[in-house]
mmCIF file of C-alpha atoms and ligand atoms in Angstrom:
data_model
loop_
_atom_site.group_PDB
_atom_site.id
_atom_site.type_symbol
_atom_site.label_atom_id
_atom_site.label_comp_id
_atom_site.label_asym_id
_atom_site.label_seq_id
_atom_site.Cartn_x
_atom_site.Cartn_y
_atom_site.Cartn_z
ATOM 1 C CA MET A 1 15.231 -11.791 107.784
ATOM 2 C CA LYS A 2 12.938 -8.772 107.626
ATOM 3 C CA CYS A 3 10.309 -7.813 105.149
ATOM 4 C CA ARG A 4 12.621 -5.250 103.664
ATOM 5 C CA GLU A 5 15.386 -7.832 103.046
ATOM 6 C CA TYR A 6 13.123 -10.321 101.665
ATOM 7 C CA ILE A 7 11.302 -7.919 99.177
ATOM 8 C CA PHE A 8 14.719 -6.515 98.148
ATOM 9 C CA GLN A 9 16.012 -10.105 97.435
ATOM 10 C CA LEU A 10 12.949 -10.954 95.638
ATOM 11 C CA THR A 11 12.809 -7.850 93.409
ATOM 12 C CA SER A 12 16.480 -7.437 92.631
ATOM 13 C CA GLY A 13 16.587 -11.106 91.592
ATOM 14 C CA GLN A 14 19.129 -11.981 94.238
ATOM 15 C CA MET A 15 16.938 -14.683 95.323
ATOM 16 C CA GLU A 16 18.799 -17.236 93.130
ATOM 17 C CA GLU A 17 22.085 -16.263 94.154
ATOM 18 C CA ALA A 18 21.216 -16.321 97.693
ATOM 19 C CA GLY A 19 22.175 -19.978 97.987
ATOM 20 C CA THR A 20 20.710 -22.597 100.055
ATOM 21 C CA ALA A 21 20.810 -20.649 103.476
ATOM 22 C CA GLY A 22 19.218 -17.456 101.884
ATOM 23 C CA LYS A 23 16.533 -19.481 100.129
ATOM 24 C CA ILE A 24 15.703 -21.357 103.411
ATOM 25 C CA ALA A 25 15.576 -17.926 105.090
ATOM 26 C CA ALA A 26 13.241 -16.525 102.366
ATOM 27 C CA TRP A 27 11.176 -19.667 102.676
ATOM 28 C CA GLN A 28 10.735 -19.313 106.404
ATOM 29 C CA HIS A 29 9.885 -15.663 106.010
ATOM 30 C CA ARG A 30 7.121 -16.584 103.811
ATOM 31 C CA MET A 31 5.672 -19.027 105.923
ATOM 32 C CA ILE A 32 5.521 -16.491 108.908
ATOM 33 C CA CYS A 33 4.691 -13.400 107.036
ATOM 34 C CA PHE A 34 1.356 -13.067 105.036
ATOM 35 C CA ARG A 35 2.209 -9.896 103.429
ATOM 36 C CA CYS A 36 5.327 -11.034 101.749
ATOM 37 C CA ARG A 37 3.656 -14.381 101.063
ATOM 38 C CA ALA A 38 0.931 -12.304 99.195
ATOM 39 C CA PHE A 39 3.529 -9.795 97.677
ATOM 40 C CA THR A 40 5.467 -12.881 96.057
ATOM 41 C CA ARG A 41 2.376 -14.272 94.508
ATOM 42 C CA ASN A 42 1.568 -10.784 93.033
ATOM 43 C CA ASP A 43 5.199 -10.440 91.956
ATOM 44 C CA GLN A 44 5.172 -13.727 90.210
ATOM 45 C CA ALA A 45 1.752 -12.781 88.602
ATOM 46 C CA LEU A 46 3.351 -9.614 87.385
ATOM 47 C CA GLN A 47 6.572 -11.500 86.099
ATOM 48 C CA ASP A 48 4.353 -13.659 84.006
ATOM 49 C CA MET A 49 2.502 -10.804 82.624
ATOM 50 C CA LEU A 50 5.742 -8.894 81.878
ATOM 51 C CA LYS A 51 7.086 -12.187 80.117
ATOM 52 C CA GLY A 52 3.947 -12.455 78.082
ATOM 53 C CA TYR A 53 4.033 -8.822 77.276
ATOM 54 C CA SER A 54 7.783 -8.758 76.126
ATOM 55 C CA GLU A 55 6.956 -11.911 73.967
ATOM 56 C CA HIS A 56 4.339 -9.558 72.481
ATOM 57 C CA LEU A 57 6.760 -6.768 71.888
ATOM 58 C CA GLN A 58 9.233 -9.034 70.428
ATOM 59 C CA THR A 59 6.720 -10.084 67.504
ATOM 60 C CA PRO A 60 7.719 -7.965 64.642
ATOM 61 C CA PRO A 61 4.964 -5.411 63.676
ATOM 62 C CA ASN A 62 3.663 -5.219 60.163
ATOM 63 C CA PRO A 63 5.260 -2.240 58.654
ATOM 64 C CA PRO A 64 2.945 0.508 58.416
ATOM 65 C CA ALA A 65 1.361 1.235 54.798
ATOM 66 C CA LYS A 66 2.775 4.418 53.560
ATOM 67 C CA PRO A 67 0.235 6.880 52.283
ATOM 68 C CA SER A 68 0.924 7.580 48.600
ATOM 69 C CA SER A 69 -0.193 11.294 49.289
ATOM 70 C CA GLU A 70 -0.771 13.119 52.427
ATOM 71 C CA ASN A 71 -2.507 16.681 52.497
HETATM 72 ZN ZN1 ZN B 101 7.683 -10.090 105.376
#
């Protein structure tokens, strides 16, 4: 597996669909490639951040108070 393939699988969400062989290949690649290891860590941190952010977005905002008169 090449870095490009690994990153594509990771970022496109195909890691889950890769099956056991694909997961082992990805795991082996992480073991030998520190860059992809670091990227995976960053990616997971990013996913967590995005998850927290989307939860934040889903909380309904207070309706803005309408000004009674505007000049
Ligand atoms: Zn790599």
